[in-house]
Coordinates of C-alpha atoms and ligand atoms in Angstrom, one line a residue:
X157 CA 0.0 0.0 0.0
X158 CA 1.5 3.4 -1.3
X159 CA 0.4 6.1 1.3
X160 CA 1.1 9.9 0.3
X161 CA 0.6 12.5 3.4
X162 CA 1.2 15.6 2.9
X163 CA 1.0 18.3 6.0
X164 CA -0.1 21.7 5.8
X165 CA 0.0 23.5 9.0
X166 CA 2.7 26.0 8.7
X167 CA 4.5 24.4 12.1
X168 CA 5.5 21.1 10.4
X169 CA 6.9 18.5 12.4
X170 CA 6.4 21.0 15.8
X171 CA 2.8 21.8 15.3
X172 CA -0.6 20.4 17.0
X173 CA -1.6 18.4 13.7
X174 CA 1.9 16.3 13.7
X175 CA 1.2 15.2 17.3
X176 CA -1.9 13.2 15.8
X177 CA -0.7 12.5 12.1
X178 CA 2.7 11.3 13.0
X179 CA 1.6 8.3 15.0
X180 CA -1.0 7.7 12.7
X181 CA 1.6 7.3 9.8
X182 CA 4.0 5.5 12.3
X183 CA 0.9 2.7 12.5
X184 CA 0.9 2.3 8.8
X185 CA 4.5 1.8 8.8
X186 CA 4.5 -0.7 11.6
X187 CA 1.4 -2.5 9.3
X188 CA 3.6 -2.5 6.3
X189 CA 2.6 0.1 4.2
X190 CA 5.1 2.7 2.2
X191 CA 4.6 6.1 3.5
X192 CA 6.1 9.4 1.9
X193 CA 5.0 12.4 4.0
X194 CA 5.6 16.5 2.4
X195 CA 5.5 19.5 4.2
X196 CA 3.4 22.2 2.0
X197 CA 5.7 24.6 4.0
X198 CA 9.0 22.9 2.3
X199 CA 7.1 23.2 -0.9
X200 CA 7.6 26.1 -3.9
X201 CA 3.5 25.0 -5.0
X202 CA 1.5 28.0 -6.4
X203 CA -2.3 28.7 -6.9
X204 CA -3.8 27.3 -10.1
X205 CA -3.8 29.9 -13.3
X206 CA -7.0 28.4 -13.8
X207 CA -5.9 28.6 -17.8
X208 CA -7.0 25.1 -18.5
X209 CA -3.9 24.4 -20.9
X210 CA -3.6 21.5 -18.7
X211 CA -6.6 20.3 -20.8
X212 CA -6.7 21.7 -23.7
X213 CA -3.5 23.0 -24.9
X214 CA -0.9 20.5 -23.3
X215 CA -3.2 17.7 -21.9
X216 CA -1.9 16.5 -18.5
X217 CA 1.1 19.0 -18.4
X218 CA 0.4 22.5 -16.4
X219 CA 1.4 25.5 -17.5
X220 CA 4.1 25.9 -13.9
X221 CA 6.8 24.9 -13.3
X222 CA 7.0 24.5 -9.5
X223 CA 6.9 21.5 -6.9
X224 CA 3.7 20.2 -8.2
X225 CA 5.4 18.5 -11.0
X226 CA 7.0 15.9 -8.0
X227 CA 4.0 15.6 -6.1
X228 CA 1.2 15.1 -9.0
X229 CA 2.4 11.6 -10.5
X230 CA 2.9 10.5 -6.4
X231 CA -0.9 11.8 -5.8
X232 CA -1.9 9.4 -8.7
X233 CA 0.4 6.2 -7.8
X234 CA -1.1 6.7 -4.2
X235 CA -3.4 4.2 -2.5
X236 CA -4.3 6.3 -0.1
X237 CA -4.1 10.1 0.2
X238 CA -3.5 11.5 3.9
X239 CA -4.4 15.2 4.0
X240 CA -3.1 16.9 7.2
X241 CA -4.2 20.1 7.8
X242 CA -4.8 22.4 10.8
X243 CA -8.4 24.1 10.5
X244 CA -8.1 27.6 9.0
X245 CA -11.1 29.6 9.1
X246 CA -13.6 26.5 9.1
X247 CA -12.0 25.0 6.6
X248 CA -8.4 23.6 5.1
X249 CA -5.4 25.9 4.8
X250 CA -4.8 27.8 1.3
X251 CA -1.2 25.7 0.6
X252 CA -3.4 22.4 1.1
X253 CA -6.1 23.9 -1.0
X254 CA -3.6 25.0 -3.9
X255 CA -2.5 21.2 -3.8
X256 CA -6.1 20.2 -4.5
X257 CA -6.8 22.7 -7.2
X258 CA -3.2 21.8 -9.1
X259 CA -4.6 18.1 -9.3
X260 CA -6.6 19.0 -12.5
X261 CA -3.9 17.8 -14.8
X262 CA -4.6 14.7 -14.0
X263 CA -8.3 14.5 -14.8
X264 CA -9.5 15.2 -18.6
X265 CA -11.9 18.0 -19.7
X266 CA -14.7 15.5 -20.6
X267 CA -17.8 15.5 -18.8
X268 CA -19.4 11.9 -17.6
X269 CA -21.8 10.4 -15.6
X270 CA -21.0 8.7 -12.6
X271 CA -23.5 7.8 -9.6
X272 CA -26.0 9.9 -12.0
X273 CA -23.4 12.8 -11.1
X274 CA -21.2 14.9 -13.8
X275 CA -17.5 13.9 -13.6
X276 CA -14.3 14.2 -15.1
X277 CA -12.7 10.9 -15.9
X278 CA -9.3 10.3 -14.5
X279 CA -6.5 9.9 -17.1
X280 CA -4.5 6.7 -17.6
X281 CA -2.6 5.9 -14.7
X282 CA -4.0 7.5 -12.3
X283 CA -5.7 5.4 -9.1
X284 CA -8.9 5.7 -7.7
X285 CA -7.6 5.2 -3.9
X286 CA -8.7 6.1 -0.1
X287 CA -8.3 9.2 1.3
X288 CA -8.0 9.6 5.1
X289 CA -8.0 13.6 6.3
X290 CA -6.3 14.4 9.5
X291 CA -6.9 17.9 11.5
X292 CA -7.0 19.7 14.6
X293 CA -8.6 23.4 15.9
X294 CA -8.2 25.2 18.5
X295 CA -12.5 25.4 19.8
X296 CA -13.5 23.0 21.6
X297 CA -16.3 21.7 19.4
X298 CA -16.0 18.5 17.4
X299 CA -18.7 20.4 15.1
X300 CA -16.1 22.7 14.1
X301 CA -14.6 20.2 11.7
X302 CA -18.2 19.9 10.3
X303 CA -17.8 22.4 6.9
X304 CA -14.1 20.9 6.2
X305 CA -15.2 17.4 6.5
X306 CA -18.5 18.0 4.0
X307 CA -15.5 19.8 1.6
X308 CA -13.3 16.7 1.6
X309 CA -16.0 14.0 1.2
X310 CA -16.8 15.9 -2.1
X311 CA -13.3 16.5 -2.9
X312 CA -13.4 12.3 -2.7
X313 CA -16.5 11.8 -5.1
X314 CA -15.1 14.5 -7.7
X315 CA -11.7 12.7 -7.7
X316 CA -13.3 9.2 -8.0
X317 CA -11.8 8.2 -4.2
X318 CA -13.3 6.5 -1.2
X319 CA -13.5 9.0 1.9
X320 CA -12.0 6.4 4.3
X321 CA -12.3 8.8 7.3
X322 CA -10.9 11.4 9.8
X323 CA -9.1 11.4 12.6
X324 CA -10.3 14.9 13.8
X325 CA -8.6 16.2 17.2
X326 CA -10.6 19.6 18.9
X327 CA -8.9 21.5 21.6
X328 CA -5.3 20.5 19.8
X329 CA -3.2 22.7 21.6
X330 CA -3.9 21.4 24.8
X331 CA -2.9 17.9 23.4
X332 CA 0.5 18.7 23.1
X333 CA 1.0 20.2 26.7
X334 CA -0.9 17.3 28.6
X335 CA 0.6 15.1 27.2
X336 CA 4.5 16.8 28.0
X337 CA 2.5 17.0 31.2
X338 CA 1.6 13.2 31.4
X339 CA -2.0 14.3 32.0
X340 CA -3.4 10.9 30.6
X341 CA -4.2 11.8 27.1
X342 CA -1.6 8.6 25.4
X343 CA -4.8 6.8 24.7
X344 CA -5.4 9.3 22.5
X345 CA -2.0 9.3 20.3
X346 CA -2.0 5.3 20.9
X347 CA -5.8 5.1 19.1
X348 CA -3.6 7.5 16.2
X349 CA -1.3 4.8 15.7
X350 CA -4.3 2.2 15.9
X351 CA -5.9 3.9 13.4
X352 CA -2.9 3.3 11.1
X353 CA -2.5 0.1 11.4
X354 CA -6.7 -0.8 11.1
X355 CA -6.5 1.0 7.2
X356 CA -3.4 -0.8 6.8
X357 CA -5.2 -4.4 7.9
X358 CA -8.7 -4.7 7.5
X359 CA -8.9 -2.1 5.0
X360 CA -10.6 0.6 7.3
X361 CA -11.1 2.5 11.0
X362 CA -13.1 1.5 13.7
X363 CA -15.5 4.3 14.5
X364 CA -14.3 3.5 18.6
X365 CA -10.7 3.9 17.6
X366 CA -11.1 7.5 16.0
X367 CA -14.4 8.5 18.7
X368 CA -10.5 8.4 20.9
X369 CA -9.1 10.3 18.9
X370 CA -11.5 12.9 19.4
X371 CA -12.2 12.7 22.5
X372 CA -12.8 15.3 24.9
X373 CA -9.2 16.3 26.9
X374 CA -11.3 18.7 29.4
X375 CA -14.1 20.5 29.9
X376 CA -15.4 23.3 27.8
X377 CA -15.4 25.7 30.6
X378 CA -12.0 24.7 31.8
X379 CA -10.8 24.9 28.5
X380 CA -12.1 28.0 27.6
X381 CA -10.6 29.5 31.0
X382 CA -7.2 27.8 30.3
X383 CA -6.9 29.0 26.6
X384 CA -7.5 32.3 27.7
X385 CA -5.0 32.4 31.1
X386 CA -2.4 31.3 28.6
X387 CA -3.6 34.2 26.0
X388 CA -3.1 36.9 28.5
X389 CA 0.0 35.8 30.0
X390 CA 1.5 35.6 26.3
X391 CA 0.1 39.4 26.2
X392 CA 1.7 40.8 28.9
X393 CA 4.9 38.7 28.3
X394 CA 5.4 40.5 24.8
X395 CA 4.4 44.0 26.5
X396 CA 6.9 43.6 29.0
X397 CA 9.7 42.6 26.1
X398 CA 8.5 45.9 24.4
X399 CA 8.8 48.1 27.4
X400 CA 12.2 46.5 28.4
X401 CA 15.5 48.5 28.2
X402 CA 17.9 47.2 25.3
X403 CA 20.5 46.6 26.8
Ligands
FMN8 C1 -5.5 31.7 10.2 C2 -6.0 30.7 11.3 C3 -7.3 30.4 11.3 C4 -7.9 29.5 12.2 N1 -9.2 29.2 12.2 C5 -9.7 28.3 13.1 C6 -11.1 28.0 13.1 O1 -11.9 28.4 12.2 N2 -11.6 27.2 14.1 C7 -10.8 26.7 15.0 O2 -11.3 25.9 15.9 N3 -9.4 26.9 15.1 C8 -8.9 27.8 14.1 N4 -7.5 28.1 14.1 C9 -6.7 27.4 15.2 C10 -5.8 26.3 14.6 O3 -6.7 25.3 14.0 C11 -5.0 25.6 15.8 O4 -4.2 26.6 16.3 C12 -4.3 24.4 15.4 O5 -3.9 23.7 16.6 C13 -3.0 24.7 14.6 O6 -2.4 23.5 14.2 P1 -0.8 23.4 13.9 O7 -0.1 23.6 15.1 O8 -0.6 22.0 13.3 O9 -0.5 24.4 12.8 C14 -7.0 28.9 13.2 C15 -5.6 29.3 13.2 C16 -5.1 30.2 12.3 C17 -3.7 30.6 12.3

């Protein structure tokens, strides 16, 4: 099983969505499955021209010349499509959106019916595979992930691939610190890693294994005091830096 990831949040390796996708990835490994994972922040990959020579001019070659041209034949070898991304204004960030957009090449101009629905078909070559999305946001609601979930399910049918699920983590930054805190939240990055290993066996996640993932680290009203303890102290922090003599 080819798996392509690619990760969006400008933080990379340090940032709340790698806490979950990295032992999700590390399960697919440890179930046998290739994994290539690409930072969109390590990336030259620019918005689509939207000039469609793609289609009709050079058919299957875009008009760029940027990173795109190493990470479009890998999008359509790959079994399965991981998209990491942080939640940005209710929805995915621009870089991973750009990735999206820059997919056309690989689809032809042609209009068809599938499911009674108007598609492009893929060109040769390309794979109709799984596609697993991975995020985090800093609410505390799990219906915050509602809008960008909708989007990627119909990102699925348009590209002709199976939405194989989420693993969707609200209140992400307080993952990070409980867990350097040993607050008893590794059930939650151990049901990441699960979840790796379930696509990688039986073909799919258990609905228990991500309802961990998501699970609730503290209560809203905690949470909300918390997050905004930690905002204030940051504040006064900075304006403390400012008003400091250079020495
Ligand atoms: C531009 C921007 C927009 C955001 N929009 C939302 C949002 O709509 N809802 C939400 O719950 N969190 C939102 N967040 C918070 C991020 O999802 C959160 O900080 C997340 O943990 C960042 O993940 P990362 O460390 O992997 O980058 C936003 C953050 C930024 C920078």
């Amino acid at each position: 099983m080819k798996v392509l990831a690619i990760n969006s949040s400008p933080h990379m390796d340090k940032g709340n969505t790698a806490v979950i996708l990295n032992p999700f990835l590390d399960g697919l490994r440890e179930a046998g499955a290739e994994v290539e994972l690409f930072y969109t922040k390590k990336l030259k990959i620019n918005p689509c021209l939207g000039c469609f020579n793609c289609w009709l001019k050079t058919p299957g070659v875009c008009a760029q010349k940027d990173d795109m041209d190493m990470l479009r034949p890998k999008l359509g070898e790959a079994d399965v499509w991981v998209l990491a991304t942080p939640l940005y204004v209710d929805g995915m960030t621009g870089p991973m959106k750009n990735v999206l957009d820059r997919f056309i090449p690989l689809v032809q101009p042609f209009f068809e019916l599938r499911d009674g629905h108007c598609r492009h078909p893929g060109r040769n070559g390309t794979k109709d595979g799984k596609t697993v999305l991975v995020s985090n946001c800093g609410f505390w609601e799990m219906d915050n992930f509602d809008s960008m979930v909708v989007h990627v399910k119909a990102v699925c049918k348009n590209a002709g691939r199976e939405f194989a699920g989420a693993l969707l983590r609200p209140q992400g930054p307080a993952l990070k610190t409980m867990l350097e805190m040993n607050a008893g939240v590794s059930d939650v990055v151990e049901a990441a890693r699960d979840a790796g290993r379930q696509l990688v066996r039986d073909g799919k996640m258990s609905a228990e294994t991500l309802n961990t993932v998501s699970r609730e680290l503290i209560s809203l009203e905690d949470y909300i005091q918390v997050a905004n303890q930690s905002f204030q102290q940051q504040l006064d922090a900075n304006k403390a830096k400012k008003k400091a003599p250079i020495s």
